[in-house]
Amino acid sequence: MDISSYVLLSHEQALQRRLDVTANNMANTSTVGFKREQPVVHEYVEQSGDTAVPSASATSYVLDYGAIHDTGMGAFQATGNPLDVMINGPGYLAVEAPGGGTAYTRAGFVKVLPSGDLATTGGQRLLDATGKPINVPPDQLSNLNIASDGSISGPQGVLGRLAITVFPDEAGVTPRGDGLMAASGGTILAAADTKLTSGGVEGSNVQPIVETTAMVEILRSYQSSQRLSQAMDDLRKNAIDRLGRFT
């Protein structure tokens, strides 16, 4: 292939990335705590050295840099469960990751395991600021509530506090499946900086009309790329036909 074909290929690969990201956003329109993703692309300019036409020495490609999260808040969805929480602002609930370590989530569904530990609906135990599970004694199970600073209280007082972790760079927070995120280098918010709303969860911040519009734009861009590719093919064929007349 010539350089023009490689340039078109880099563009179509970026379009494929955009399509994958947009389709994933649409699939998670109803996923609690989901943050829509946005693809990130950059221009990569390659210098090809001396050429007959000086302006043709630089070739611009589309480079796929991955995707970042839109940190905008989703709408509050009341559940009627006083243990369910929504994080108002940045941050993630810290949970025990399957297989060990710590994972993070914005999905604030909270339940009490038979062991008395607080956990997500997926069974991952919630962690406090020290990285330990929060256990509720059997005699404290009635009238549990979670305050806006993350403190969990029973009839006899405070039992612990949910750890809300923030990260300096959201680009480093990556999905690992089941609504959980992997990240490192986070900071646990102090109680005064933690803002939770109990009795509900945060809905997805995906806007279906925005994603549908993006799908249409991607389709049109791909069609334009295909037309340009066909035009270049026709140009090559005409050039070969003309050259053949002189042989």
Short mmCIF file of C-alpha atoms in Angstrom, two decimals:
data_model
loop_
_atom_site.label_atom_id
_atom_site.label_comp_id
_atom_site.label_asym_id
_atom_site.label_seq_id
_atom_site.Cartn_x
_atom_site.Cartn_y
_atom_site.Cartn_z
CA MET A 1 0.00 0.00 0.00
CA ASP A 2 1.10 3.61 -0.57
CA ILE A 3 1.24 6.31 2.11
CA SER A 4 -2.29 7.58 1.41
CA SER A 5 -3.70 4.12 2.12
CA TYR A 6 -1.86 3.94 5.45
CA VAL A 7 -3.22 7.35 6.41
CA LEU A 8 -6.77 6.21 5.62
CA LEU A 9 -6.21 2.99 7.53
CA SER A 10 -5.10 4.90 10.63
CA HIS A 11 -8.25 7.02 10.36
CA GLU A 12 -10.51 3.98 10.03
CA GLN A 13 -8.85 2.29 13.01
CA ALA A 14 -9.63 5.40 15.07
CA LEU A 15 -13.23 5.23 13.82
CA GLN A 16 -13.38 1.58 14.91
CA ARG A 17 -12.24 2.65 18.38
CA ARG A 18 -14.89 5.38 18.49
CA LEU A 19 -17.54 2.87 17.44
CA ASP A 20 -16.50 0.38 20.15
CA VAL A 21 -16.54 3.07 22.84
CA THR A 22 -19.88 4.49 21.73
CA ALA A 23 -21.49 1.03 21.56
CA ASN A 24 -20.23 0.26 25.07
CA ASN A 25 -21.66 3.54 26.34
CA MET A 26 -25.06 2.75 24.86
CA ALA A 27 -24.98 -0.75 26.33
CA ASN A 28 -24.46 0.77 29.79
CA THR A 29 -27.19 3.39 29.67
CA SER A 30 -28.93 1.73 32.63
CA THR A 31 -25.81 0.58 34.51
CA VAL A 32 -25.63 2.13 37.98
CA GLY A 33 -22.55 4.29 38.51
CA PHE A 34 -21.33 3.91 34.93
CA LYS A 35 -19.27 6.77 33.51
CA ARG A 36 -19.40 7.20 29.75
CA GLU A 37 -16.09 6.99 27.95
CA GLN A 38 -14.65 9.27 25.31
CA PRO A 39 -11.97 8.15 22.82
CA VAL A 40 -8.73 10.09 22.72
CA VAL A 41 -6.82 10.46 19.45
CA HIS A 42 -3.76 12.48 18.52
CA GLU A 43 -2.07 13.48 15.31
CA TYR A 44 1.20 11.69 14.61
CA VAL A 45 3.41 13.37 12.02
CA GLU A 46 6.07 11.24 10.35
CA GLN A 47 8.94 12.92 8.52
CA SER A 48 9.84 10.95 5.40
CA GLY A 49 13.03 12.86 4.49
CA ASP A 50 13.86 14.37 1.12
CA THR A 51 11.04 14.26 -1.42
CA ALA A 52 10.43 15.76 -4.82
CA VAL A 53 7.70 17.91 -3.25
CA PRO A 54 8.89 19.55 0.03
CA SER A 55 5.36 19.84 1.42
CA ALA A 56 4.95 16.05 1.08
CA SER A 57 7.83 15.26 3.43
CA ALA A 58 5.51 15.17 6.46
CA THR A 59 2.75 12.57 6.68
CA SER A 60 -0.01 12.97 9.28
CA TYR A 61 -1.53 9.83 10.84
CA VAL A 62 -4.31 9.35 13.39
CA LEU A 63 -2.99 7.78 16.58
CA ASP A 64 -5.36 6.02 19.00
CA TYR A 65 -4.54 6.94 22.61
CA GLY A 66 -7.36 4.96 24.23
CA ALA A 67 -10.32 6.40 26.16
CA ILE A 68 -10.99 8.57 29.19
CA HIS A 69 -14.00 8.79 31.50
CA ASP A 70 -16.54 11.57 31.52
CA THR A 71 -16.63 12.39 35.24
CA GLY A 72 -19.99 14.16 35.06
CA MET A 73 -22.52 13.11 37.67
CA GLY A 74 -25.35 10.72 36.91
CA ALA A 75 -28.86 11.32 38.24
CA PHE A 76 -29.89 10.18 41.73
CA GLN A 77 -32.06 7.05 41.68
CA ALA A 78 -33.98 6.40 44.88
CA THR A 79 -34.06 2.74 45.96
CA GLY A 80 -35.69 2.88 49.38
CA ASN A 81 -32.72 1.06 50.94
CA PRO A 82 -31.12 3.31 53.61
CA LEU A 83 -27.77 1.59 53.04
CA ASP A 84 -27.55 2.43 49.35
CA VAL A 85 -25.39 5.49 48.71
CA MET A 86 -24.54 7.94 45.96
CA ILE A 87 -21.22 9.77 45.93
CA ASN A 88 -21.75 13.49 45.37
CA GLY A 89 -18.62 14.55 43.54
CA PRO A 90 -15.45 12.68 42.60
CA GLY A 91 -14.30 9.44 44.17
CA TYR A 92 -14.99 5.73 44.37
CA LEU A 93 -16.03 3.22 47.01
CA ALA A 94 -13.15 0.92 47.89
CA VAL A 95 -13.92 -2.82 47.85
CA GLU A 96 -12.06 -6.09 48.07
CA ALA A 97 -11.23 -7.16 44.55
CA PRO A 98 -11.92 -10.72 43.43
CA GLY A 99 -8.63 -12.54 43.73
CA GLY A 100 -7.17 -10.04 46.19
CA GLY A 101 -6.21 -6.39 46.24
CA THR A 102 -8.48 -3.36 46.12
CA ALA A 103 -10.93 -2.37 43.41
CA TYR A 104 -13.17 0.67 43.12
CA THR A 105 -16.78 1.31 42.15
CA ARG A 106 -19.38 4.06 41.88
CA ALA A 107 -22.27 1.59 42.15
CA GLY A 108 -23.54 2.28 45.66
CA PHE A 109 -25.78 -0.75 46.25
CA VAL A 110 -24.92 -1.92 49.79
CA LYS A 111 -26.01 -5.06 51.61
CA VAL A 112 -25.04 -6.97 54.76
CA LEU A 113 -23.47 -10.40 54.23
CA PRO A 114 -24.33 -13.33 56.54
CA SER A 115 -20.93 -12.72 58.16
CA GLY A 116 -22.04 -9.20 59.07
CA ASP A 117 -19.66 -7.51 56.61
CA LEU A 118 -20.98 -4.72 54.40
CA ALA A 119 -20.66 -5.53 50.72
CA THR A 120 -21.77 -4.58 47.22
CA THR A 121 -24.49 -6.52 45.43
CA GLY A 122 -21.70 -8.47 43.74
CA GLY A 123 -20.48 -9.70 47.14
CA GLN A 124 -17.29 -7.59 47.28
CA ARG A 125 -16.73 -6.40 50.85
CA LEU A 126 -16.61 -2.66 51.36
CA LEU A 127 -13.46 -1.25 52.96
CA ASP A 128 -12.86 1.51 55.49
CA ALA A 129 -10.03 4.07 55.52
CA THR A 130 -7.60 1.47 56.90
CA GLY A 131 -8.38 -0.99 54.12
CA LYS A 132 -10.33 -3.36 56.35
CA PRO A 133 -13.89 -4.68 55.91
CA ILE A 134 -16.66 -3.04 57.93
CA ASN A 135 -18.41 -5.55 60.16
CA VAL A 136 -21.82 -5.08 61.76
CA PRO A 137 -22.43 -7.13 64.96
CA PRO A 138 -25.72 -9.06 65.01
CA ASP A 139 -27.16 -6.82 67.74
CA GLN A 140 -26.50 -3.73 65.60
CA LEU A 141 -28.28 -4.84 62.42
CA SER A 142 -31.47 -2.91 63.14
CA ASN A 143 -31.70 0.76 62.19
CA LEU A 144 -28.41 0.93 60.30
CA ASN A 145 -27.78 4.19 58.49
CA ILE A 146 -25.03 5.90 56.54
CA ALA A 147 -24.31 9.58 57.16
CA SER A 148 -23.18 12.07 54.52
CA ASP A 149 -19.55 11.72 55.68
CA GLY A 150 -19.65 7.94 55.16
CA SER A 151 -20.05 7.04 58.84
CA ILE A 152 -22.07 3.90 59.41
CA SER A 153 -24.10 3.86 62.60
CA GLY A 154 -26.24 1.34 64.44
CA PRO A 155 -28.40 1.60 67.56
CA GLN A 156 -25.30 1.75 69.76
CA GLY A 157 -23.19 4.22 67.79
CA VAL A 158 -20.72 4.47 64.92
CA LEU A 159 -19.43 1.17 63.50
CA GLY A 160 -17.05 2.47 60.85
CA ARG A 161 -16.73 4.79 57.86
CA LEU A 162 -16.76 4.04 54.15
CA ALA A 163 -13.54 4.93 52.36
CA ILE A 164 -14.05 7.25 49.38
CA THR A 165 -10.93 7.32 47.21
CA VAL A 166 -10.08 9.98 44.64
CA PHE A 167 -7.40 9.81 41.96
CA PRO A 168 -5.34 12.67 40.51
CA ASP A 169 -5.66 11.32 36.98
CA GLU A 170 -8.93 9.71 35.88
CA ALA A 171 -7.15 8.36 32.79
CA GLY A 172 -5.47 5.86 35.10
CA VAL A 173 -8.81 4.46 36.31
CA THR A 174 -9.58 1.50 34.05
CA PRO A 175 -12.55 -0.91 33.95
CA ARG A 176 -11.94 -4.47 35.13
CA GLY A 177 -15.48 -5.83 34.73
CA ASP A 178 -18.61 -6.19 36.87
CA GLY A 179 -18.76 -2.45 37.51
CA LEU A 180 -15.34 -2.47 39.19
CA MET A 181 -12.38 -0.26 38.35
CA ALA A 182 -8.64 -0.76 38.78
CA ALA A 183 -6.43 2.14 39.79
CA SER A 184 -3.47 3.12 41.95
CA GLY A 185 -2.11 6.20 43.67
CA GLY A 186 -5.44 7.27 45.15
CA THR A 187 -6.12 9.43 48.20
CA ILE A 188 -8.84 8.70 50.74
CA LEU A 189 -11.07 11.68 51.41
CA ALA A 190 -11.34 12.98 54.96
CA ALA A 191 -14.76 12.82 56.61
CA ALA A 192 -15.22 16.58 56.14
CA ASP A 193 -14.65 16.24 52.39
CA THR A 194 -16.87 13.17 51.88
CA LYS A 195 -20.35 13.85 50.53
CA LEU A 196 -22.75 10.91 50.30
CA THR A 197 -26.50 10.72 49.81
CA SER A 198 -28.15 7.62 51.24
CA GLY A 199 -31.35 5.93 50.13
CA GLY A 200 -30.39 5.69 46.48
CA VAL A 201 -27.65 5.26 43.91
CA GLU A 202 -26.09 7.19 41.04
CA GLY A 203 -27.42 6.37 37.61
CA SER A 204 -25.35 6.17 34.46
CA ASN A 205 -24.31 9.54 33.00
CA VAL A 206 -24.78 8.25 29.45
CA GLN A 207 -27.18 10.31 27.34
CA PRO A 208 -28.68 8.05 24.64
CA ILE A 209 -29.34 10.90 22.20
CA VAL A 210 -25.67 11.99 22.40
CA GLU A 211 -24.43 8.46 21.72
CA THR A 212 -26.91 7.96 18.87
CA THR A 213 -25.69 11.19 17.27
CA ALA A 214 -22.10 9.98 17.66
CA MET A 215 -23.03 6.73 15.91
CA VAL A 216 -24.38 8.66 12.93
CA GLU A 217 -21.23 10.82 12.78
CA ILE A 218 -19.02 7.72 12.86
CA LEU A 219 -21.00 6.13 10.02
CA ARG A 220 -20.75 9.25 7.88
CA SER A 221 -17.01 9.55 8.55
CA TYR A 222 -16.50 5.92 7.55
CA GLN A 223 -18.52 6.41 4.36
CA SER A 224 -16.40 9.47 3.49
CA SER A 225 -13.24 7.46 4.10
CA GLN A 226 -14.49 4.70 1.82
CA ARG A 227 -15.34 7.17 -0.95
CA LEU A 228 -11.88 8.69 -0.68
CA SER A 229 -10.31 5.24 -0.81
CA GLN A 230 -12.31 4.39 -3.93
CA ALA A 231 -11.30 7.70 -5.54
CA MET A 232 -7.63 6.94 -4.91
CA ASP A 233 -8.06 3.47 -6.41
CA ASP A 234 -9.60 5.00 -9.52
CA LEU A 235 -6.74 7.49 -9.73
CA ARG A 236 -4.16 4.68 -9.57
CA LYS A 237 -5.97 2.69 -12.28
CA ASN A 238 -6.10 5.73 -14.57
CA ALA A 239 -2.39 6.36 -14.00
CA ILE A 240 -1.56 2.73 -14.83
CA ASP A 241 -3.72 2.83 -17.96
CA ARG A 242 -1.98 5.97 -19.19
CA LEU A 243 1.47 4.58 -18.46
CA GLY A 244 0.52 1.43 -20.36
CA ARG A 245 -0.07 3.44 -23.52
CA PHE A 246 3.57 4.49 -23.62
CA THR A 247 5.05 0.99 -23.25
#
